[in-house]
Short mmCIF file of C-alpha atoms in Angstrom, two decimals:
data_model
loop_
_atom_site.label_atom_id
_atom_site.label_comp_id
_atom_site.label_asym_id
_atom_site.label_seq_id
_atom_site.Cartn_x
_atom_site.Cartn_y
_atom_site.Cartn_z
CA MET V 240 1.98 37.86 -22.36
CA ALA V 241 4.16 38.04 -19.87
CA LEU V 242 4.14 37.09 -15.82
CA LYS V 243 4.34 39.37 -12.83
CA LEU V 244 6.98 36.74 -11.79
CA ASN V 245 7.66 37.93 -8.14
CA THR V 246 9.12 35.89 -6.14
CA ASN V 247 12.81 34.09 -5.47
CA GLY V 248 13.78 32.38 -9.75
CA PRO V 249 16.25 29.73 -8.99
CA PHE V 250 18.10 29.78 -12.45
CA LEU V 251 16.97 32.74 -14.70
CA GLN V 252 18.76 35.83 -14.78
CA SER V 253 17.69 38.03 -12.20
CA GLN V 254 13.98 36.56 -12.65
CA LYS V 255 11.50 34.77 -10.87
CA LEU V 256 9.98 31.57 -10.54
CA SER V 257 6.86 31.74 -12.05
CA SER V 258 4.68 29.57 -9.61
CA PHE V 259 4.55 31.12 -6.36
CA ALA V 260 2.67 34.02 -8.41
CA LEU V 261 0.23 31.56 -7.77
CA PRO V 262 -2.01 32.06 -5.50
CA PRO V 263 -0.34 29.13 -2.54
CA MET V 264 -3.94 27.19 -2.02
CA ALA V 265 -3.38 26.68 -5.72
CA ASN V 266 -0.41 26.09 -5.82
CA ASN V 267 0.33 23.23 -3.04
CA LEU V 268 -3.01 21.62 -4.56
CA SER V 269 -1.20 21.37 -7.66
CA LEU V 270 1.32 20.13 -6.10
CA ARG V 271 -1.21 17.00 -4.61
CA SER V 272 -0.70 14.61 -7.19
CA PRO V 273 3.21 14.93 -8.45
CA LYS V 274 3.40 14.96 -4.36
CA PHE V 275 2.51 11.51 -4.28
CA VAL V 276 3.58 9.70 -7.27
CA MET V 277 6.61 11.44 -6.83
CA ALA V 278 8.05 10.59 -3.90
CA SER V 279 10.57 12.49 -4.04
CA THR V 280 8.10 15.68 -2.86
CA LEU V 281 6.93 13.57 -0.25
CA ARG V 282 5.92 15.01 2.33
CA SER V 283 6.04 12.48 4.44
CA GLY V 284 10.01 12.53 4.66
CA SER V 285 11.61 11.43 1.89
CA LYS V 286 14.34 14.00 2.27
CA GLU V 287 15.80 15.47 4.56
CA VAL V 288 15.24 18.61 4.57
CA GLU V 289 13.13 19.66 7.75
CA ASN V 290 15.01 20.80 10.92
CA GLY V 291 17.42 20.00 12.16
CA ARG V 292 19.34 19.60 9.16
CA LYS V 293 22.45 22.17 8.60
CA PRO V 294 22.50 25.06 7.06
CA PHE V 295 24.12 24.89 3.24
CA MET V 296 23.31 20.74 3.51
CA PRO V 297 22.10 19.51 0.44
CA PRO V 298 19.82 17.10 1.34
CA ARG V 299 20.41 12.91 1.77
CA GLU V 300 17.76 10.24 1.00
CA VAL V 301 16.39 9.46 4.63
CA HIS V 302 15.05 6.37 3.16
CA VAL V 303 16.48 3.36 4.85
CA GLN V 304 18.84 2.09 2.10
CA VAL V 305 18.76 -1.98 1.10
CA THR V 306 21.49 -2.75 -1.01
CA HIS V 307 21.30 -6.74 -2.55
CA SER V 308 18.27 -7.97 -2.01
CA MET V 309 17.76 -10.37 -5.49
CA PRO V 310 18.63 -14.06 -4.15
CA PRO V 311 21.99 -14.57 -5.09
CA GLN V 312 20.83 -17.43 -7.45
CA LYS V 313 19.66 -15.14 -9.28
CA ILE V 314 22.52 -13.86 -10.43
CA GLU V 315 22.20 -16.92 -12.99
CA ILE V 316 20.29 -15.61 -14.80
CA PHE V 317 21.56 -12.43 -16.67
CA LYS V 318 25.65 -14.49 -16.93
CA SER V 319 22.66 -17.02 -19.12
CA LEU V 320 21.08 -13.58 -21.01
CA ASP V 321 24.02 -12.67 -21.81
CA GLU V 322 23.76 -13.63 -25.71
CA TRP V 323 20.79 -12.86 -25.99
CA ALA V 324 21.15 -9.56 -24.66
CA GLU V 325 23.78 -9.45 -27.42
CA GLN V 326 21.59 -9.93 -29.83
CA ASN V 327 18.59 -8.16 -28.39
CA ILE V 328 19.11 -5.15 -26.51
CA LEU V 329 22.79 -3.75 -28.04
CA VAL V 330 21.32 -3.48 -31.59
CA HIS V 331 20.08 -1.11 -29.44
CA LEU V 332 22.96 0.40 -29.75
CA LYS V 333 23.34 2.93 -32.70
CA PRO V 334 26.88 2.98 -34.76
CA VAL V 335 28.40 6.68 -32.73
CA GLU V 336 29.64 7.46 -36.88
CA LYS V 337 25.38 7.04 -37.28
CA CYS V 338 25.30 8.84 -34.57
CA TRP V 339 24.32 12.87 -34.32
CA GLN V 340 27.47 15.02 -32.15
CA PRO V 341 25.46 17.47 -30.56
CA GLN V 342 27.23 20.73 -32.76
CA ASP V 343 25.36 18.98 -34.94
CA PHE V 344 22.05 22.03 -32.86
CA LEU V 345 24.18 23.92 -32.05
CA PRO V 346 26.52 27.43 -34.02
CA ASP V 347 29.79 26.62 -35.27
CA PRO V 348 32.84 28.58 -34.18
CA SER V 349 35.55 27.75 -36.74
CA SER V 350 32.87 29.00 -39.16
CA GLU V 351 32.66 33.15 -40.31
CA GLY V 352 29.28 33.44 -39.93
CA PHE V 353 29.75 31.76 -36.06
CA GLU V 354 28.39 35.30 -34.31
CA GLU V 355 25.94 35.85 -36.36
CA GLN V 356 24.57 32.19 -35.36
CA VAL V 357 24.59 32.45 -31.98
CA ASN V 358 22.82 36.31 -32.36
CA GLU V 359 19.71 34.65 -33.48
CA LEU V 360 19.81 31.51 -30.90
CA ARG V 361 19.92 34.68 -27.77
CA GLU V 362 16.89 36.79 -30.57
CA ARG V 363 14.67 33.30 -30.39
CA ALA V 364 15.53 32.31 -27.07
CA LYS V 365 14.05 35.87 -25.71
CA GLU V 366 10.45 35.41 -27.27
CA ILE V 367 10.94 31.42 -24.72
CA PRO V 368 8.59 32.53 -21.84
CA ASP V 369 10.59 31.85 -18.64
CA ASP V 370 8.87 28.60 -16.87
CA TYR V 371 9.96 27.51 -20.10
CA PHE V 372 13.59 27.69 -19.24
CA VAL V 373 13.49 25.97 -15.37
CA VAL V 374 11.81 23.55 -17.09
CA LEU V 375 14.65 23.00 -18.86
CA VAL V 376 17.46 24.01 -16.92
CA GLY V 377 16.06 21.42 -15.50
CA ASP V 378 15.85 18.72 -17.33
CA MET V 379 19.87 19.92 -18.46
CA ILE V 380 20.51 19.78 -14.85
CA THR V 381 18.98 16.05 -14.40
CA GLU V 382 20.69 15.10 -18.07
CA GLU V 383 24.57 16.73 -16.67
CA ALA V 384 24.55 14.22 -13.46
CA LEU V 385 24.50 11.16 -15.67
CA PRO V 386 27.94 10.00 -13.56
CA THR V 387 24.92 8.89 -11.06
CA TYR V 388 23.18 6.73 -13.62
CA GLN V 389 25.96 4.93 -14.92
CA THR V 390 26.88 3.90 -11.30
CA MET V 391 23.28 3.17 -10.71
CA LEU V 392 23.98 0.91 -13.42
CA ASN V 393 27.19 -0.39 -11.90
CA THR V 394 25.33 -1.45 -8.50
CA LEU V 395 23.27 -3.73 -10.54
CA ASP V 396 24.24 -7.61 -9.25
CA GLY V 397 24.87 -10.34 -12.66
CA VAL V 398 25.39 -7.62 -14.60
CA ARG V 399 27.57 -4.12 -12.97
CA ASP V 400 30.61 -4.08 -15.24
CA GLU V 401 33.21 -6.04 -13.03
CA THR V 402 36.09 -3.28 -15.07
CA GLY V 403 35.48 -0.04 -16.60
CA ALA V 404 35.81 -2.52 -19.60
CA SER V 405 34.73 -5.59 -19.55
CA LEU V 406 32.86 -7.31 -21.90
CA THR V 407 29.75 -9.07 -21.43
CA SER V 408 26.26 -7.53 -23.56
CA TRP V 409 24.95 -6.42 -20.39
CA ALA V 410 28.45 -3.92 -19.91
CA ILE V 411 29.07 -2.59 -23.50
CA TRP V 412 25.91 -2.06 -23.27
CA THR V 413 26.02 -0.12 -19.59
CA ARG V 414 29.16 2.32 -21.02
CA ALA V 415 27.47 3.36 -24.87
CA TRP V 416 24.25 4.13 -23.15
CA THR V 417 25.53 6.11 -21.29
CA ALA V 418 28.16 7.67 -23.82
CA GLU V 419 24.91 8.70 -25.69
CA GLU V 420 22.79 10.01 -22.82
CA ASN V 421 26.35 12.12 -22.13
CA ARG V 422 24.79 14.41 -25.17
CA HIS V 423 21.69 15.04 -24.39
CA GLY V 424 23.49 17.18 -21.08
CA ASP V 425 26.11 18.48 -23.37
CA LEU V 426 23.47 19.65 -26.08
CA LEU V 427 21.72 22.30 -23.33
CA ASN V 428 24.61 22.55 -21.21
CA LYS V 429 25.72 24.58 -24.65
CA TYR V 430 22.74 25.86 -25.39
CA LEU V 431 21.67 27.06 -22.19
CA TYR V 432 24.71 28.69 -21.95
CA LEU V 433 23.77 30.90 -25.90
CA SER V 434 21.08 32.01 -24.90
CA GLY V 435 21.65 34.31 -22.40
CA ARG V 436 18.28 33.86 -19.96
CA VAL V 437 19.66 31.55 -17.34
CA ASP V 438 22.38 31.60 -14.39
CA MET V 439 24.95 29.88 -15.15
CA ARG V 440 26.70 29.48 -12.77
CA GLN V 441 23.51 29.55 -10.85
CA ILE V 442 23.60 25.95 -12.69
CA GLU V 443 26.42 24.79 -12.33
CA LYS V 444 26.96 24.83 -8.65
CA THR V 445 23.98 22.75 -8.86
CA ILE V 446 25.02 19.64 -10.18
CA GLN V 447 27.56 19.90 -8.35
CA TYR V 448 25.52 19.08 -5.64
CA LEU V 449 23.57 16.79 -7.76
CA ILE V 450 26.41 14.73 -8.73
CA GLY V 451 27.83 14.67 -5.20
CA SER V 452 24.39 13.72 -3.76
CA GLY V 453 23.85 11.34 -6.01
CA MET V 454 20.29 8.73 -5.77
CA ASP V 455 18.67 5.78 -4.80
CA PRO V 456 16.08 4.94 -7.09
CA ARG V 457 16.06 2.02 -4.11
CA THR V 458 16.60 -0.74 -6.67
CA GLU V 459 18.73 -2.73 -3.82
CA ASN V 460 21.19 -3.97 -6.48
CA SER V 461 18.81 -5.95 -7.84
CA PRO V 462 18.47 -6.25 -11.81
CA TYR V 463 14.49 -7.04 -11.74
CA LEU V 464 14.37 -3.60 -9.75
CA GLY V 465 16.79 -1.72 -12.12
CA PHE V 466 15.93 -2.55 -15.35
CA ILE V 467 11.89 -1.43 -14.47
CA TYR V 468 12.91 1.07 -12.49
CA THR V 469 15.16 2.46 -15.93
CA SER V 470 12.26 1.56 -17.92
CA PHE V 471 9.63 3.84 -16.00
CA GLN V 472 12.23 5.70 -16.38
CA GLU V 473 13.16 5.99 -20.24
CA ARG V 474 9.94 6.44 -21.14
CA ALA V 475 9.43 9.40 -19.14
CA THR V 476 12.41 11.06 -20.15
CA PHE V 477 10.69 10.69 -23.80
CA VAL V 478 8.04 11.61 -23.05
CA SER V 479 9.16 14.82 -20.98
CA HIS V 480 11.81 15.82 -23.79
CA GLY V 481 8.97 15.24 -26.12
CA ASN V 482 6.75 18.11 -24.54
CA THR V 483 9.04 20.75 -24.28
CA ALA V 484 9.76 19.66 -28.83
CA ARG V 485 5.95 20.09 -28.88
CA LEU V 486 5.59 23.56 -26.94
CA ALA V 487 9.13 24.83 -27.65
CA LYS V 488 8.05 25.22 -31.42
CA GLU V 489 4.37 26.56 -30.08
CA ARG V 490 6.11 29.10 -29.59
CA GLY V 491 8.07 29.35 -33.45
CA ASP V 492 11.69 27.56 -32.60
CA LEU V 493 12.35 25.16 -34.47
CA LYS V 494 15.68 24.48 -34.01
CA LEU V 495 15.13 24.50 -30.09
CA ALA V 496 12.25 22.64 -30.91
CA GLN V 497 14.55 20.43 -33.03
CA LEU V 498 16.98 19.61 -30.58
CA CYS V 499 14.11 18.28 -27.41
CA GLY V 500 13.06 16.53 -30.08
CA THR V 501 16.19 14.90 -31.37
CA ILE V 502 17.02 13.96 -27.54
CA ALA V 503 13.76 12.83 -26.84
CA SER V 504 14.30 10.14 -29.83
CA ASP V 505 17.33 8.37 -28.07
CA GLU V 506 15.20 7.74 -25.05
CA LYS V 507 12.89 6.02 -26.72
CA ARG V 508 14.97 3.88 -28.51
CA HIS V 509 16.79 2.50 -24.99
CA GLU V 510 13.81 2.42 -23.41
CA THR V 511 12.83 -0.12 -26.33
CA ALA V 512 15.67 -1.48 -24.72
CA TYR V 513 14.94 -1.99 -20.91
CA THR V 514 11.17 -3.10 -21.55
CA LYS V 515 12.52 -5.23 -24.26
CA ILE V 516 15.20 -7.06 -20.86
CA VAL V 517 12.31 -6.38 -19.01
CA GLU V 518 10.01 -8.52 -20.66
CA LYS V 519 12.32 -11.15 -20.84
CA LEU V 520 12.15 -11.73 -17.21
CA PHE V 521 8.39 -12.03 -17.15
CA GLU V 522 9.22 -14.52 -19.01
CA ILE V 523 11.50 -16.52 -17.42
CA ASP V 524 10.20 -15.59 -13.86
CA PRO V 525 7.05 -13.76 -13.89
CA ASN V 526 6.34 -14.73 -9.88
CA GLY V 527 9.73 -12.33 -9.70
CA THR V 528 9.49 -10.07 -11.72
CA VAL V 529 5.56 -8.81 -11.32
CA LEU V 530 6.32 -8.54 -7.26
CA ALA V 531 9.41 -6.87 -8.58
CA PHE V 532 7.25 -4.95 -9.97
CA ALA V 533 4.47 -3.83 -7.34
CA ASP V 534 7.20 -3.07 -4.85
CA MET V 535 8.77 -0.46 -7.51
CA MET V 536 5.41 1.22 -7.56
CA ARG V 537 4.88 0.91 -4.03
CA LYS V 538 8.25 2.99 -3.55
CA LYS V 539 7.36 5.24 -6.25
CA ILE V 540 9.58 5.81 -8.54
CA SER V 541 11.75 8.64 -7.89
CA MET V 542 12.87 11.41 -9.92
CA PRO V 543 16.77 11.35 -10.77
CA ALA V 544 17.46 15.29 -9.62
CA HIS V 545 15.24 14.60 -6.71
CA LEU V 546 17.99 15.17 -4.07
CA MET V 547 17.92 18.50 -6.22
CA TYR V 548 20.08 21.36 -4.19
CA ASP V 549 21.56 25.05 -5.37
CA GLY V 550 23.14 26.24 -1.48
CA LYS V 551 19.71 28.22 -0.68
CA ASP V 552 16.48 26.80 -1.36
CA ASP V 553 15.31 24.16 0.29
CA ASN V 554 12.21 23.60 -2.05
CA LEU V 555 14.21 23.39 -5.77
CA PHE V 556 13.14 20.83 -6.52
CA GLU V 557 9.38 20.59 -6.38
CA ASN V 558 9.14 23.62 -7.28
CA PHE V 559 10.87 22.47 -10.86
CA SER V 560 8.22 19.85 -10.24
CA ALA V 561 5.50 21.94 -10.10
CA VAL V 562 6.80 23.76 -13.45
CA ALA V 563 6.73 21.21 -15.22
CA GLN V 564 3.02 19.80 -14.25
CA ARG V 565 2.16 23.60 -15.31
CA LEU V 566 3.03 23.30 -18.52
CA GLY V 567 3.19 19.84 -18.79
CA VAL V 568 6.07 18.65 -19.17
CA TYR V 569 5.53 16.11 -16.78
CA THR V 570 2.72 15.33 -15.22
CA ALA V 571 0.50 13.14 -12.78
CA ARG V 572 -0.83 12.20 -15.93
CA ASP V 573 1.61 11.04 -17.09
CA TYR V 574 2.85 9.51 -14.41
CA ALA V 575 -0.01 7.12 -14.47
CA ASP V 576 0.07 6.74 -18.63
CA ILE V 577 3.78 6.15 -18.17
CA LEU V 578 2.11 2.53 -15.94
CA GLU V 579 -0.53 1.81 -17.42
CA PHE V 580 1.65 1.78 -20.91
CA LEU V 581 3.83 -0.55 -19.05
CA VAL V 582 1.30 -2.65 -17.77
CA GLY V 583 0.51 -4.16 -20.75
CA ARG V 584 3.17 -4.02 -22.83
CA TRP V 585 4.14 -5.74 -20.58
CA LYS V 586 1.25 -8.30 -20.33
CA ILE V 587 0.75 -8.11 -16.63
CA GLU V 588 -3.13 -9.26 -16.45
CA GLU V 589 -2.33 -12.05 -18.82
CA LEU V 590 -0.29 -13.56 -15.89
CA THR V 591 -0.76 -16.69 -15.15
CA GLY V 592 1.12 -19.18 -12.48
CA LEU V 593 1.62 -16.54 -10.29
CA SER V 594 1.72 -17.37 -5.96
CA GLY V 595 -0.29 -15.60 -3.77
CA GLU V 596 1.89 -12.43 -3.57
CA GLY V 597 2.21 -12.59 -7.16
CA GLN V 598 -2.04 -12.54 -7.75
CA LYS V 599 -1.88 -9.48 -4.73
CA ALA V 600 1.33 -8.02 -6.91
CA GLN V 601 -0.75 -8.36 -10.53
CA ASP V 602 -4.04 -6.82 -8.83
CA TYR V 603 -2.04 -3.62 -7.10
CA VAL V 604 -0.36 -2.96 -10.87
CA CYS V 605 -3.28 -3.52 -13.21
CA GLY V 606 -4.81 -1.67 -10.53
CA LEU V 607 -2.94 1.66 -9.66
CA PRO V 608 -3.83 4.01 -12.90
CA PRO V 609 -7.38 4.65 -12.31
CA ARG V 610 -6.17 5.56 -8.59
CA ILE V 611 -3.56 8.07 -9.34
CA ARG V 612 -5.66 9.78 -12.78
CA ARG V 613 -8.23 10.33 -10.28
CA LEU V 614 -5.79 11.86 -7.60
CA GLU V 615 -5.36 13.47 -10.48
CA GLU V 616 -8.17 14.29 -11.24
CA ARG V 617 -9.32 16.07 -7.83
CA ALA V 618 -6.09 18.07 -7.99
CA GLN V 619 -7.01 19.47 -10.95
CA GLY V 620 -10.35 20.20 -9.56
CA ARG V 621 -8.76 21.91 -7.05
CA ALA V 622 -6.64 24.01 -8.32
CA LYS V 623 -9.35 25.44 -11.02
CA GLU V 624 -11.27 26.00 -8.35
CA ALA V 625 -8.23 28.06 -6.38
CA ARG V 626 -8.43 29.74 -9.73
CA ASN V 627 -11.51 30.98 -10.16
CA ILE V 628 -11.98 32.64 -6.85
CA PRO V 629 -11.46 36.27 -7.74
CA SER V 630 -8.98 37.75 -5.32
CA ALA V 631 -6.59 35.28 -7.03
CA GLY V 632 -4.94 38.15 -8.71
CA PHE V 633 -2.83 36.43 -11.36
CA THR V 634 -2.25 36.32 -15.28
CA THR V 635 -2.17 32.77 -17.04
CA GLY V 636 0.94 32.77 -18.48
CA LYS V 637 1.81 32.56 -22.35
CA MET W 217 -8.34 19.48 23.87
CA ALA W 218 -8.94 16.44 24.83
CA ARG W 219 -9.66 13.71 22.84
CA ASN W 220 -13.52 11.50 24.50
CA ARG W 221 -12.87 7.69 24.42
CA PHE W 222 -16.45 7.20 24.65
CA PRO W 223 -18.58 8.27 21.61
CA ALA W 224 -21.64 5.64 22.73
CA LEU W 225 -22.28 7.91 25.77
CA ARG W 226 -22.93 11.10 23.50
CA THR W 227 -26.03 12.36 22.77
CA SER W 228 -27.19 14.78 20.21
CA ARG W 229 -27.29 18.31 22.71
CA PHE W 230 -24.00 18.30 24.53
CA ARG W 231 -22.29 18.86 21.53
CA VAL W 232 -18.74 18.72 22.87
CA SER W 233 -16.78 20.17 19.96
CA CYS W 234 -13.45 18.02 19.84
CA ALA W 235 -16.08 15.04 20.19
CA ALA W 236 -16.91 12.99 17.49
CA LYS W 237 -19.85 10.97 17.47
CA LEU W 238 -20.65 7.72 17.32
CA GLU W 239 -22.34 6.70 13.99
CA THR W 240 -19.53 9.00 12.60
CA VAL W 241 -16.99 7.30 14.06
CA ASN W 242 -18.41 3.06 12.30
CA LYS W 243 -19.52 5.68 9.03
CA VAL W 244 -15.65 6.58 8.92
CA CYS W 245 -14.64 2.35 10.56
CA GLU W 246 -16.72 1.81 7.19
CA ILE W 247 -14.73 3.57 4.92
CA VAL W 248 -11.83 2.47 6.14
CA ARG W 249 -13.08 -0.91 5.93
CA LYS W 250 -13.86 -0.88 2.08
CA GLN W 251 -10.83 0.59 1.13
CA LEU W 252 -7.85 -1.64 2.82
CA ALA W 253 -10.23 -4.92 2.67
CA LEU W 254 -10.24 -5.20 5.92
CA PRO W 255 -11.56 -8.96 6.57
CA PRO W 256 -14.13 -8.69 9.17
CA GLU W 257 -12.32 -10.48 11.57
CA THR W 258 -10.05 -7.40 12.19
CA ASP W 259 -9.97 -5.53 15.19
CA LEU W 260 -11.12 -1.72 14.17
CA THR W 261 -11.16 0.79 16.95
CA PRO W 262 -11.36 4.17 17.22
CA GLU W 263 -7.70 4.17 17.71
CA SER W 264 -6.70 1.96 14.78
CA LYS W 265 -3.68 3.65 13.44
CA PHE W 266 -3.96 3.33 9.34
CA SER W 267 -0.62 2.24 8.81
CA SER W 268 -0.54 -0.59 11.05
CA LEU W 269 -3.50 -1.36 8.85
CA GLY W 270 -1.87 -2.14 5.65
CA ALA W 271 -2.19 1.64 4.58
CA ASP W 272 0.29 2.68 2.20
CA SER W 273 -0.29 7.37 1.00
CA LEU W 274 -2.52 5.96 -1.67
CA ASP W 275 -4.59 4.85 0.64
CA THR W 276 -4.91 7.38 3.44
CA VAL W 277 -5.85 9.93 0.56
CA GLU W 278 -8.15 7.53 -1.12
CA ILE W 279 -9.78 7.44 2.42
CA VAL W 280 -9.57 11.51 2.65
CA MET W 281 -11.57 11.98 -0.74
CA GLY W 282 -14.01 8.95 0.73
CA LEU W 283 -14.25 10.71 3.37
CA GLU W 284 -14.94 14.08 2.03
CA GLU W 285 -17.18 12.25 -0.38
CA GLU W 286 -19.79 10.71 2.10
CA PHE W 287 -19.46 13.54 4.36
CA GLY W 288 -19.87 16.78 1.68
CA ILE W 289 -16.41 18.95 2.99
CA SER W 290 -13.19 19.32 1.75
CA VAL W 291 -10.04 18.33 3.66
CA GLU W 292 -6.85 20.93 3.36
CA GLU W 293 -3.97 18.94 1.93
CA GLU W 294 -2.19 20.35 5.68
CA SER W 295 -5.08 18.94 8.20
CA SER W 296 -4.78 15.28 5.78
CA GLN W 297 -1.49 14.20 6.80
CA ASN W 298 -3.07 14.93 10.50
CA ILE W 299 -5.12 12.15 9.83
CA THR W 300 -3.92 8.90 10.75
CA THR W 301 -6.86 7.22 12.64
CA VAL W 302 -10.06 6.47 12.47
CA GLN W 303 -11.14 9.06 15.46
CA GLU W 304 -8.74 11.77 13.73
CA ALA W 305 -10.92 11.43 10.55
CA ALA W 306 -13.85 11.24 12.96
CA ASP W 307 -12.56 14.17 14.65
CA LEU W 308 -11.74 16.71 12.41
CA ILE W 309 -14.93 15.46 10.17
CA GLU W 310 -17.32 16.55 12.83
CA LYS W 311 -15.24 19.96 13.11
CA LEU W 312 -15.32 20.66 9.21
CA VAL W 313 -19.25 19.87 8.58
CA GLN W 314 -20.33 21.92 11.79
CA LYS W 315 -18.52 24.86 9.98
CA LYS W 316 -20.29 24.14 7.24
CA GLU W 317 -23.54 24.30 8.85
CA ALA W 318 -23.27 27.46 9.92
#
């Protein structure tokens, strides 16, 4: 059943973004929790969007950018973990010879059947609703901003790649991780290009803006903060790509489902690696690490593409995340679940020998998931009420 | 709209729409104290800003939720962002309670 699409669409070929078809109240309400948890969408101004910004300028981070907050003596910890990392972290990389490549999931240009394969892809893509594509495009743009993420990893004290070809385990990990991730953007890009369902030029422009904007996840050059952030993010992308895979399958596009699922499985491996690093940090320095965990959660885990901009829409990322929330691809509930998972994974409740501040941090992170859930339930309840208003006059989508 | 700084002087006969009853202000204070786990020594006045009391954005939302439950009202997101002090909360509550009872 086609959604009556009637407002501006960021990426869709002369189509409109479906979330605007919702009555304004429901739209705001459904944003309430993601607005809280997705820091980028906090109106209290994590983005310079309001009056005073010149037109056609991408948003910028407005928080004060803090650097080198980890005490320099802790850099030693990471130097001393080099061998441990080689044995325990690098093992989560897949040898290139064993890796999938984008071509494995795309029509083969060197084959006779190429055009037919492309047509099949396009026919299948026609069956997929616009709002699913909005989310897929948002994911693709996020993946294509990879230079920002490699940069971010190389801002971290003690683990950065000092030369670009450093042979520390950390540097080897970062380059290989980047190389694995690079395939994600390539694959999604080629798929979307071939599908014919999206405005490629607009997307390409958006990617250019996004890479130009960069991102400060507030990790302050601290690998404690940095690896906690990446642990959360990898699990978030695993959840998100897993959901796009599931939705594609439900729509009968098994190839697309496989594509998304393959990306998701990479993310799961990466999650395993990053959570292991943080687990080791909890072992070595429980107090410092729990303080870092609470700090990141207070600052909120900002999404990598929160500065997304296409040259015209000031609320592009908000719109994208609202659709992701609505489709169940990535929701406030997922945020709470990921947090709860990490609290369990790192055994926060069992930490002992913490300072007063450390205990407060422990209490904070342990108590946070239910608070977020409560917030989210309330927002869902409100959105539901709004949908039940007879004058709403819209239909639910596919 | 003048804010009444002396809620103790109000009686129910003088229902001025911009001022909140002392009872309301006290209830708000109670909810804020509980949410922020303020020690009893901490001074809490109608002008107290939530952020100065250590509230983060999550605390503020939860304070609003607590007020909604206590007073049986519903606060719009736009309005809730304007609540930064005890007085502002109490004033909004009064307004919404009156609207409800109308």
